[in-house]
XYZ file of C-alpha atoms in Angstrom:
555
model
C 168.890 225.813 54.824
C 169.925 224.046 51.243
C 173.579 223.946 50.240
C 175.032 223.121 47.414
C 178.169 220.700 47.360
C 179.801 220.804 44.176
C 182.716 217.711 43.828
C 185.411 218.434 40.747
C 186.511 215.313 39.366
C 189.773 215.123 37.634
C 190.072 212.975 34.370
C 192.999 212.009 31.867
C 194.265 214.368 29.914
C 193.619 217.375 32.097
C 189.657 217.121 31.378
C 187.364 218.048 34.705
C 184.176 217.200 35.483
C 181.514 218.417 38.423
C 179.270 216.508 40.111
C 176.606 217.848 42.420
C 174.739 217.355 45.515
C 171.979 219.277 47.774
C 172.388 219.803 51.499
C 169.919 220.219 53.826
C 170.754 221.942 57.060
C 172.061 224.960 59.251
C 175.643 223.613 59.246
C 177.895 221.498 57.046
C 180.128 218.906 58.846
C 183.534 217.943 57.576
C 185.378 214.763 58.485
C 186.310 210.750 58.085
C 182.986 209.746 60.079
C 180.249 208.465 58.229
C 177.838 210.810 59.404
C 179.640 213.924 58.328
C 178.173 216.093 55.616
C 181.333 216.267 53.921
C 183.074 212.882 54.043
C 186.957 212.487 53.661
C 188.409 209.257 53.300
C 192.163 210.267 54.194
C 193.499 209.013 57.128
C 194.713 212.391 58.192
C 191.201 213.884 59.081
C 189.598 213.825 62.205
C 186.524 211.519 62.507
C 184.905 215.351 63.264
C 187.183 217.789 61.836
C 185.763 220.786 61.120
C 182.006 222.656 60.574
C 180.844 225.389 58.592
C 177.853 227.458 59.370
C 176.387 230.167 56.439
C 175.429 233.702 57.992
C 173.605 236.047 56.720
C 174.953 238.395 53.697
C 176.456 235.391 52.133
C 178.940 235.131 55.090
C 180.397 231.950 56.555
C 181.308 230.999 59.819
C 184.747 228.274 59.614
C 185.396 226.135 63.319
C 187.904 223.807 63.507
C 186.971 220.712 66.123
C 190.440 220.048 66.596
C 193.255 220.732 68.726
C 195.801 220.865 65.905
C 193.179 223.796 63.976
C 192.646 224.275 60.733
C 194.190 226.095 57.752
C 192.026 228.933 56.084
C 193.054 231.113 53.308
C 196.970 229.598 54.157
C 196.738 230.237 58.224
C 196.299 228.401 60.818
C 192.855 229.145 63.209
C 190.331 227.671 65.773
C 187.495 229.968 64.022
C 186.525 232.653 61.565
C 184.364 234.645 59.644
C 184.906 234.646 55.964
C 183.424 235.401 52.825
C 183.307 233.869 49.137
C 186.054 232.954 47.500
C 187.419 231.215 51.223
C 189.888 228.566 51.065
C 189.853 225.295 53.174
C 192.753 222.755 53.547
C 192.118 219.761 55.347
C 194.594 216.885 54.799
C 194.679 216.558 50.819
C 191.222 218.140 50.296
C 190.523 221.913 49.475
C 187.104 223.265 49.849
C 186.113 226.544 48.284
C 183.362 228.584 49.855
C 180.945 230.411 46.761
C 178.504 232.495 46.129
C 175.519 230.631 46.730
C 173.492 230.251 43.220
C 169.702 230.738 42.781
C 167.581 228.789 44.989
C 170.602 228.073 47.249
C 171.283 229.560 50.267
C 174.998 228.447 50.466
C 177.693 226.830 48.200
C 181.119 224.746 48.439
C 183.315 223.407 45.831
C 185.816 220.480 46.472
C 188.687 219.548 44.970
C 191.890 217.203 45.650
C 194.845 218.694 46.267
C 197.425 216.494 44.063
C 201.193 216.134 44.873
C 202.723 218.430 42.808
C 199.888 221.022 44.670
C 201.121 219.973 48.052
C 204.842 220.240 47.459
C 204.323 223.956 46.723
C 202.080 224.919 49.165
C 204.702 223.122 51.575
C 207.538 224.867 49.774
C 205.849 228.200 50.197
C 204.825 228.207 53.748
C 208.315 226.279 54.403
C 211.415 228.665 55.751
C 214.845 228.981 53.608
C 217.001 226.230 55.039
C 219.835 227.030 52.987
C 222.055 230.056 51.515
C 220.686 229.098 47.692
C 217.221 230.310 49.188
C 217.947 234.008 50.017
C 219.836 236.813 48.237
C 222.800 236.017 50.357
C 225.754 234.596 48.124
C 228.421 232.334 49.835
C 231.546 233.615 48.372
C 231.871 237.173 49.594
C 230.829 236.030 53.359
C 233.434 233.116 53.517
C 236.336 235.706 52.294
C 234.966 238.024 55.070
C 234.877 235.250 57.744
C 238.485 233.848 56.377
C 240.026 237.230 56.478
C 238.282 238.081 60.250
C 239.495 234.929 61.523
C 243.306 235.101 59.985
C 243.671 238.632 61.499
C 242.154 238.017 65.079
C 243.752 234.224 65.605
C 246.854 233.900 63.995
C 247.622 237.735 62.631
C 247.083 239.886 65.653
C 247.952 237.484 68.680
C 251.448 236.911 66.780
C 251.910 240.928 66.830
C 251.493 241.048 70.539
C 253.878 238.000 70.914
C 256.952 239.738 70.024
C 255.326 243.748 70.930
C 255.163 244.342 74.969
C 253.380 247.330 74.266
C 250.573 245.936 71.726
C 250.037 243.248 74.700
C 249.524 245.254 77.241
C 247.274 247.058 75.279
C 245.188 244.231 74.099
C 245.122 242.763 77.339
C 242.836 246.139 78.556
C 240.755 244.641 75.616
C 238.454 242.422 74.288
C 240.426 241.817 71.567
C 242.553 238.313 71.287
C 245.814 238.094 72.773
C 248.391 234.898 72.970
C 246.098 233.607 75.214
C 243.445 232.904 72.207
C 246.165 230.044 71.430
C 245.740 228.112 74.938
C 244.547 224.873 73.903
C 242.857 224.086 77.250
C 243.511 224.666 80.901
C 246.458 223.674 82.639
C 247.298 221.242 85.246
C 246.494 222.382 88.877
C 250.205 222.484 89.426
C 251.177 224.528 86.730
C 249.002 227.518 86.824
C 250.632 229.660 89.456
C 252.658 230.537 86.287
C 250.072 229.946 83.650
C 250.334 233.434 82.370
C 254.118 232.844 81.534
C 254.174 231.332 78.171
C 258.437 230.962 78.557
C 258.428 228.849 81.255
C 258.039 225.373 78.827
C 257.897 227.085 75.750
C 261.131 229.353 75.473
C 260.721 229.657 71.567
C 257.707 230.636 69.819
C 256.025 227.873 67.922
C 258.354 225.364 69.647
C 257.343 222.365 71.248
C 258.088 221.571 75.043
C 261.683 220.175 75.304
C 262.756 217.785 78.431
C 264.945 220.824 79.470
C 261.994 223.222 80.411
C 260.997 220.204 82.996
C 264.137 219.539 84.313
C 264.906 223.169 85.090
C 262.087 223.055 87.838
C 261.795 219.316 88.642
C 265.705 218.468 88.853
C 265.682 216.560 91.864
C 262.420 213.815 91.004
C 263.435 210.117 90.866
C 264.142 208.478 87.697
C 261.054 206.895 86.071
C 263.115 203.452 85.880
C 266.457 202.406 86.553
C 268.227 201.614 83.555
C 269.828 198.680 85.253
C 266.717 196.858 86.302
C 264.952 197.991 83.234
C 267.343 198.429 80.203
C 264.719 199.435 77.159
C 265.975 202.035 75.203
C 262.542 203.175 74.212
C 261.652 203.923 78.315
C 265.026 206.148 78.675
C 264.586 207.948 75.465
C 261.479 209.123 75.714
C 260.780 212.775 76.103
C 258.711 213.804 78.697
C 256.200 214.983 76.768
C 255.245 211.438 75.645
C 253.744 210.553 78.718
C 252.885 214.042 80.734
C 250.952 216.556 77.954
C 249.795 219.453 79.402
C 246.682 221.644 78.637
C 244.230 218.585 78.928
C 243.229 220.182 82.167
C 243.934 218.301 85.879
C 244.073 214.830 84.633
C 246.524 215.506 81.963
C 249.725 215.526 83.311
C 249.263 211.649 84.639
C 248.590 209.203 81.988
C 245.746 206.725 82.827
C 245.456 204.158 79.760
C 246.232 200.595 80.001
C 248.711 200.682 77.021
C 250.960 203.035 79.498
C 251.642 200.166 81.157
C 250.827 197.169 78.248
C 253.373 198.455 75.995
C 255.790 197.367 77.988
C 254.742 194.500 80.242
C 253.895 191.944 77.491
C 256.407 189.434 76.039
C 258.610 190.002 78.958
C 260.634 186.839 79.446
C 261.913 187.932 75.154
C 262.014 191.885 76.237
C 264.061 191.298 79.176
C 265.862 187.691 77.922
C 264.331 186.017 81.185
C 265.935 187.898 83.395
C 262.161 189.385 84.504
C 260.393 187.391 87.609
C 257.150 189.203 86.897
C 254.375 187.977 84.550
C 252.834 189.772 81.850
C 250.043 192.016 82.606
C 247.926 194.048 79.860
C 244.205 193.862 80.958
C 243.353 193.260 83.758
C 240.337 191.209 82.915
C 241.789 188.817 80.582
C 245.753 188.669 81.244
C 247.161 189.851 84.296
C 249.109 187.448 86.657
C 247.982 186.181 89.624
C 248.215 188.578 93.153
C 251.468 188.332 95.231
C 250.817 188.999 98.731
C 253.344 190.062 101.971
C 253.369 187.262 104.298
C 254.578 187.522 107.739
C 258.147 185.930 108.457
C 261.196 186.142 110.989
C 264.815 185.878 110.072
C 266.881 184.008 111.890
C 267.768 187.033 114.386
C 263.852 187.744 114.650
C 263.623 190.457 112.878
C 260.405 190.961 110.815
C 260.792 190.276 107.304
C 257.908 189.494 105.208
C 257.867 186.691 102.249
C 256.436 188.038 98.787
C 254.499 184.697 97.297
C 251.524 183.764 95.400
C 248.835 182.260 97.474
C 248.433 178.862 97.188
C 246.116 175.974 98.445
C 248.349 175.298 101.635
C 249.579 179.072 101.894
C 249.384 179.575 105.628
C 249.873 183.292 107.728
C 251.843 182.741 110.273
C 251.104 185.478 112.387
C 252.341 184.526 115.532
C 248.555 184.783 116.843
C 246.045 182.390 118.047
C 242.386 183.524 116.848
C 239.580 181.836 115.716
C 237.413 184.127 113.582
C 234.415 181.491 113.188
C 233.508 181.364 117.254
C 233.801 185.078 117.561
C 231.152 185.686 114.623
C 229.211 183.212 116.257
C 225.750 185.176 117.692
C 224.766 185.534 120.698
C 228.398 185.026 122.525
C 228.201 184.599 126.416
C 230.498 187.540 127.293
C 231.106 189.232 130.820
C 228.709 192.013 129.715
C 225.866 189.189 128.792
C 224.910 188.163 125.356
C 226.895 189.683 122.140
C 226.941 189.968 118.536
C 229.827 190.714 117.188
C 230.302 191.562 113.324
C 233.903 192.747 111.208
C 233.953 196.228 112.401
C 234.025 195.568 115.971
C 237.640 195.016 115.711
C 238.354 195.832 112.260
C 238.040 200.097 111.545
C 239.563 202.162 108.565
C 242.468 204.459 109.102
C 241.547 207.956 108.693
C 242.479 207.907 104.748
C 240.173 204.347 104.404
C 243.523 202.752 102.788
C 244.461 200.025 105.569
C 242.981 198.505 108.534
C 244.242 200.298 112.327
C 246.260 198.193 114.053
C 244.320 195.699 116.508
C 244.213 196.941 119.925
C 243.651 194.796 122.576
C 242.300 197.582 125.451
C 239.943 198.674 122.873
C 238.559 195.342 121.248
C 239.365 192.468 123.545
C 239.431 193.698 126.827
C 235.821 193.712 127.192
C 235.734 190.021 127.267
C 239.140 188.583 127.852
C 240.267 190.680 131.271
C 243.511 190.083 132.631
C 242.951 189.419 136.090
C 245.156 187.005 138.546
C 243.913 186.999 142.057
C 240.456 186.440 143.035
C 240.819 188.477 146.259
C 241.989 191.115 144.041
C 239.447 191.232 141.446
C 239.596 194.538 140.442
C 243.659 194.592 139.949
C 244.750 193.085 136.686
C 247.944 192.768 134.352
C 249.059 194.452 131.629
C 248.869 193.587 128.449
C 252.653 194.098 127.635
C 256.274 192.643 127.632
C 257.011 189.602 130.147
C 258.971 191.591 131.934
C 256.735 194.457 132.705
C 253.998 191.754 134.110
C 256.591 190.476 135.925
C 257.393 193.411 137.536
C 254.210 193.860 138.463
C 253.193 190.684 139.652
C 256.636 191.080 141.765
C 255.276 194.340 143.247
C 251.836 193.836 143.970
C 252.925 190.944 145.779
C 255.512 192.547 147.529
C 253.063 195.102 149.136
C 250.586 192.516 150.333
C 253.436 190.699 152.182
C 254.282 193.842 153.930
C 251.333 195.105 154.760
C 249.725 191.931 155.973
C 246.255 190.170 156.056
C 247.525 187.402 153.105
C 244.517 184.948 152.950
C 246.483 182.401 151.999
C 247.766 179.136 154.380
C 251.322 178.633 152.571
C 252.600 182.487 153.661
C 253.980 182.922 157.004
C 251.411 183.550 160.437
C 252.842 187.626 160.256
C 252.098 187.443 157.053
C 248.435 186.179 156.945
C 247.972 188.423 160.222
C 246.419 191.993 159.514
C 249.042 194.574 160.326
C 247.124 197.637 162.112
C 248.441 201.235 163.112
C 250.623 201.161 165.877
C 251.975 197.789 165.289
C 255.535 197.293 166.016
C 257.270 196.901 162.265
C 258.367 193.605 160.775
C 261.663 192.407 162.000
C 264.553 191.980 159.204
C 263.837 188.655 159.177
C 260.651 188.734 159.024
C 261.388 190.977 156.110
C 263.201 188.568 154.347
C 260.897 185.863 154.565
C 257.649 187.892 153.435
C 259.717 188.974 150.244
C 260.474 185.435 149.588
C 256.466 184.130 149.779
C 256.034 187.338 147.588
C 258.482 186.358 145.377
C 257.710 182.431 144.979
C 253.150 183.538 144.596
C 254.247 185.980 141.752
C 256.234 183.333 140.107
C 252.970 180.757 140.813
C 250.529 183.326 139.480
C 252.769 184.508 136.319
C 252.696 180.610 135.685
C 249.019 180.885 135.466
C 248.769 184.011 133.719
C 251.356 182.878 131.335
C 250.482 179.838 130.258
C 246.666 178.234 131.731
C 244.253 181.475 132.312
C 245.619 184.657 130.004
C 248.779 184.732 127.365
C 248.486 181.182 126.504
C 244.449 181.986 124.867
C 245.850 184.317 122.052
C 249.957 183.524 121.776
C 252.580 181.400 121.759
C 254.393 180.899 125.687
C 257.062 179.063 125.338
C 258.253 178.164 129.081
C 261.461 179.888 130.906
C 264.859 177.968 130.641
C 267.550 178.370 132.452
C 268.901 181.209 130.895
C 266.148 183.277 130.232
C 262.470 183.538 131.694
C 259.091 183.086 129.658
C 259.075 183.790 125.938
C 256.239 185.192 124.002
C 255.712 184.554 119.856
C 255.849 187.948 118.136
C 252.862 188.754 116.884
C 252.965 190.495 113.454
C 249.865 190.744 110.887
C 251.240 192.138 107.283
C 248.876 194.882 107.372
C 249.651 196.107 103.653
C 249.247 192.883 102.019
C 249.678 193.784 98.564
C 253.742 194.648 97.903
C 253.587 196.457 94.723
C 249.609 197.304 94.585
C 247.560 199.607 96.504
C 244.109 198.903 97.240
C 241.839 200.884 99.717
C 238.733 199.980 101.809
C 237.109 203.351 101.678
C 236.113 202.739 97.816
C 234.756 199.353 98.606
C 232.552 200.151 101.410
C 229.185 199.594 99.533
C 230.525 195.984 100.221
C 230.013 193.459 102.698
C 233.453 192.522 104.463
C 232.194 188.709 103.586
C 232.127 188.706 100.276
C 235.662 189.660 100.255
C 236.851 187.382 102.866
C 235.726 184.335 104.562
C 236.256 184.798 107.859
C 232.785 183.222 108.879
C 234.298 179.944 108.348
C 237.771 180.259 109.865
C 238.448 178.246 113.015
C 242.296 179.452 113.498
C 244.464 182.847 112.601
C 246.609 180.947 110.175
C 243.907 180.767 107.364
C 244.583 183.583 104.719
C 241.870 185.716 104.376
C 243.451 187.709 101.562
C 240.511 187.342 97.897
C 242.695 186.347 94.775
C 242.375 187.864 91.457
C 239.263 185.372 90.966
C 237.211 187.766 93.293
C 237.910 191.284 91.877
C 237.478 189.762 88.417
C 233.586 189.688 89.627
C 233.287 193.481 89.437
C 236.291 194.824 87.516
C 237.545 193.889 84.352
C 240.312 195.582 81.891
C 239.883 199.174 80.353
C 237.275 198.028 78.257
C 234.611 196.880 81.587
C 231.864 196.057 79.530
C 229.193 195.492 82.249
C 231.779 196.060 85.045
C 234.229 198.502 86.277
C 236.491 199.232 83.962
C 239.695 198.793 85.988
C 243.156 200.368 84.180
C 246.773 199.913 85.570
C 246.978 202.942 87.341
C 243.964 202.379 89.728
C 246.236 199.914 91.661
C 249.766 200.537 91.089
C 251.737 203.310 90.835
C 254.618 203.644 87.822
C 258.138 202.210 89.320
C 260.298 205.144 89.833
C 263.417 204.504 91.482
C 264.288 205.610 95.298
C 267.785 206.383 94.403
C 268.276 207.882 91.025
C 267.639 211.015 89.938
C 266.248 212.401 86.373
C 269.311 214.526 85.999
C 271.919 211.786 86.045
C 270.408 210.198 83.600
């Protein structure tokens, strides 16, 4: 089959020439490879793009080779039948199918497509993107939209403000109603009467005044005592400059750092040194060092913990004898064999994961450290409790082996050591007396030993009886909220490993203060802006300093 390929050159001035060129062959290939019948140099061809085959009655067949398709006669196909006069796009190159001349049995003409060419056929096949593009004016729609939106938001809501009957109407409607003016939804504590517009706003258009809050919270603390904290800015603020509502459940509390930073920086000039606290604004960068509760006695005995700032010799006195290193040892010899113990064998969240339980001694060291006192008595033991309850005890037990006999022991009396059966005859009064008295004197012997060589001695302080008053015992009393004015809680941390917190791994005695400084947290939290860490606010660990005494209304 002989084609003709006809190129149109385009010269200056608008002149165009044609050069020619034969074809031999049932189809004519189109693309950038250089076998193709039809070769394109643009980049935007396929190496095989597209074919065309001629058909009989002068009819071609167009196939695109390509995913993407190609454009005939302005639309996009995969293949079709055409006639002459066909167009072909194909990146910047249009091919024209003819009438194939004498001794020909098909023709194509190509052309470039120049820029001013492509911009229109983009333009035209492009959609209106803008108002200038279509009939539609803008003027007469924006007057319509203005005048919709002034009579449903501002024109018809007002109406059913002051008409009860026009908002009970519109409320059976789709139609806007005061409610179209709710700027967002309410705290969780306000919405029982969400509906009730008057209860903070008793005047249309009027912003919340302190007496709307006061009417319902009359009896909340102050905020600060103006005493401890005399800045007239903090007691003449309206409530509204700190608790906005409408900004949903997290609204009413203020989280920001400069709640807090506004205040708490300059403070020895703010307060003319009369402040003991440093000043805190980020957390990251300036906040003072942590204060913890340290155990301490008065001189009655009465608990009452020192507030200080942990320093190198900073010791807890506790009142307790531990050593945290030998019980993380592995492997411990225990009654029950060999034992690993790790921080939450004795160490377990309260139910709310804020503190630590209390340390109980039946449930955590009675497995290992037993109270027992008398080896022909192993399963009996002592309680762990006040020295006169063990007393007591010791005094009883005691008491009941004398009486009933069969003592192995050489210092109590022959009736004593002897086995008392049924049908004896019963102990004299003197012999009474005198198996009290060895009762007496081997409970004072074995409360020695408990006291102070086998049992009390191992975790607390014995000091010995005197003459007016028996053995004495340390209190014991670990701070258990450390932090006096912060709050931090163990359930938030537990992705953590207790050590890297506190270094109890390498803490012979009880004394050592466990507690992490400010150095630590700084590893994962920083100010408001975190950066790469948590970003840690004011609020997270303290709460705002309202005063236990005062109330807002006497103000």
């Amino acid at each position: 089959m002989r084609w003709l390929i006809r190129r149109v050159l385009k010269q200056g001035k608008g002149a165009v020439s044609y050069e020619e060129d034969v074809h031999f062959g049932d189809t004519l290939t189109i693309g950038r490879a250089a076998d193709q019948a039809i070769f394109l140099s643009d980049l935007r061809a396929a190496l095989n793009h597209a074919r065309v085959s001629a058909e009989s009655g002068g009819r071609y067949k167009v196939e695109s080779l390509i995913l993407a398709g190609i454009r005939v006669n302005g639309q996009l196909t995969y293949g079709i039948d055409v006639g002459p006069g066909a167009t072909i796009e194909i990146a910047g190159t249009r091919l024209v199918l003819l009438d194939p001349p004498r001794d020909f049995d098909a023709a194509v003409e190509i052309s470039t497509l120049d820029k001013t060419e492509q911009a229109a056929e983009k333009a035209k096949r492009s959609k209106p993107t803008t108002l200038s593009q279509t009939w539609i004016g803008k003027r007469v729609p924006s007057w319509l939209l203005f005048a919709t939106i002034l009579a449903l938001g501002l024109v018809l809501p007002a109406l059913s403000h002051f008409s009860a009957p026009l908002a009970k109407l519109l409320a059976h409607s789709p139609l806007p109603t005061t409610r179209s003016w709710n700027p967002g939804p309410l705290d969780a504590a306000h919405r029982f009467f969400g509906d009730d517009c008057k209860q903070c706003h008793p005047r249309a258009f009027l912003t919340v005044r302190d007496e709307s809050c006061l009417a319902c919270h009359s009896t909340i603390a102050a905020h600060a005592d103006p005493g401890a904290f005399n800045l007239p800015a903090l007691g003449e603020a309206r409530c509204a400059s700190c608790h906005q509502d409408h900004l949903g459940p997290a609204g009413m509390v203020r989280t920001d750092q400069r709640l807090c930073g506004d205040c708490h920086t300059n403070l020895p000039a703010r307060t003319q040194n009369a402040s003991r606290l440093g000043d805190a604004t980020d957390f990251g960068t300036n906040h003072p060092p942590f204060r913890v509760r340290l155990p301490a006695w008065d001189a009655n005995g009465a608990f009452a913990p020192q507030v200080a700032v942990p320093a190198a010799g900073t010791r807890e006195n506790s009142g307790l004898k531990f050593n945290h290193e030998k019980h993380l040892k592995p492997d411990l010899n225990t009654p029950k064999g060999k034992q690993t113990l790790v921080c939450a064998s004795c160490h377990k969240p309260d139910a709310g994961g804020l503190a630590m339980k209390p340390i109980a001694f039946e449930t955590m060291c009675h497995d290992c450290h037993t109270l027992g006192f008398d080896t022909f008595a192993p399963d009996r033991e002592v309680p762990h409790a006040k020295v006169a309850e063990v007393s007591f005890m010791l005094d009883e037990f005691y008491a009941r082996r004398a009486l009933e006999g069969g003592v192995e022991d050489r210092e109590a009396p022959g009736f004593v050591q002897t086995r008392r059966r049924p049908g004896d005859p019963p102990l004299s009064r003197q012999e009474q007396t005198e198996a009290l008295a060895w009762a007496r004197d081997k409970a004072r012997k074995v409360a020695d030993s408990v006291f102070t060589g086998r049992a009390c001695v191992t975790c607390h302080t014995v000091t010995p009886p005197a003459a007016d008053r028996g053995y004495r015992i340390a209190p014991v009393r670990v701070a258990g909220v450390w932090y006096d004015t912060a709050r931090f809680s163990h359930n938030k941390h537990e992705t953590m490993s207790c050590k890297d917190c506190h270094a109890a791994a390498t803490s012979p005695v009880a004394s050592d203060l466990l507690i992490p400084d400010i150095a630590n947290c700084r590893q994962c939290h920083a100010g408001a802006r975190g950066g790469g860490k948590v970003a840690s606010t004011c609020i997270d660990c303290h709460a705002y300093h309202q005063s236990t005494t005062l109330k807002l209304k006497t103000l």
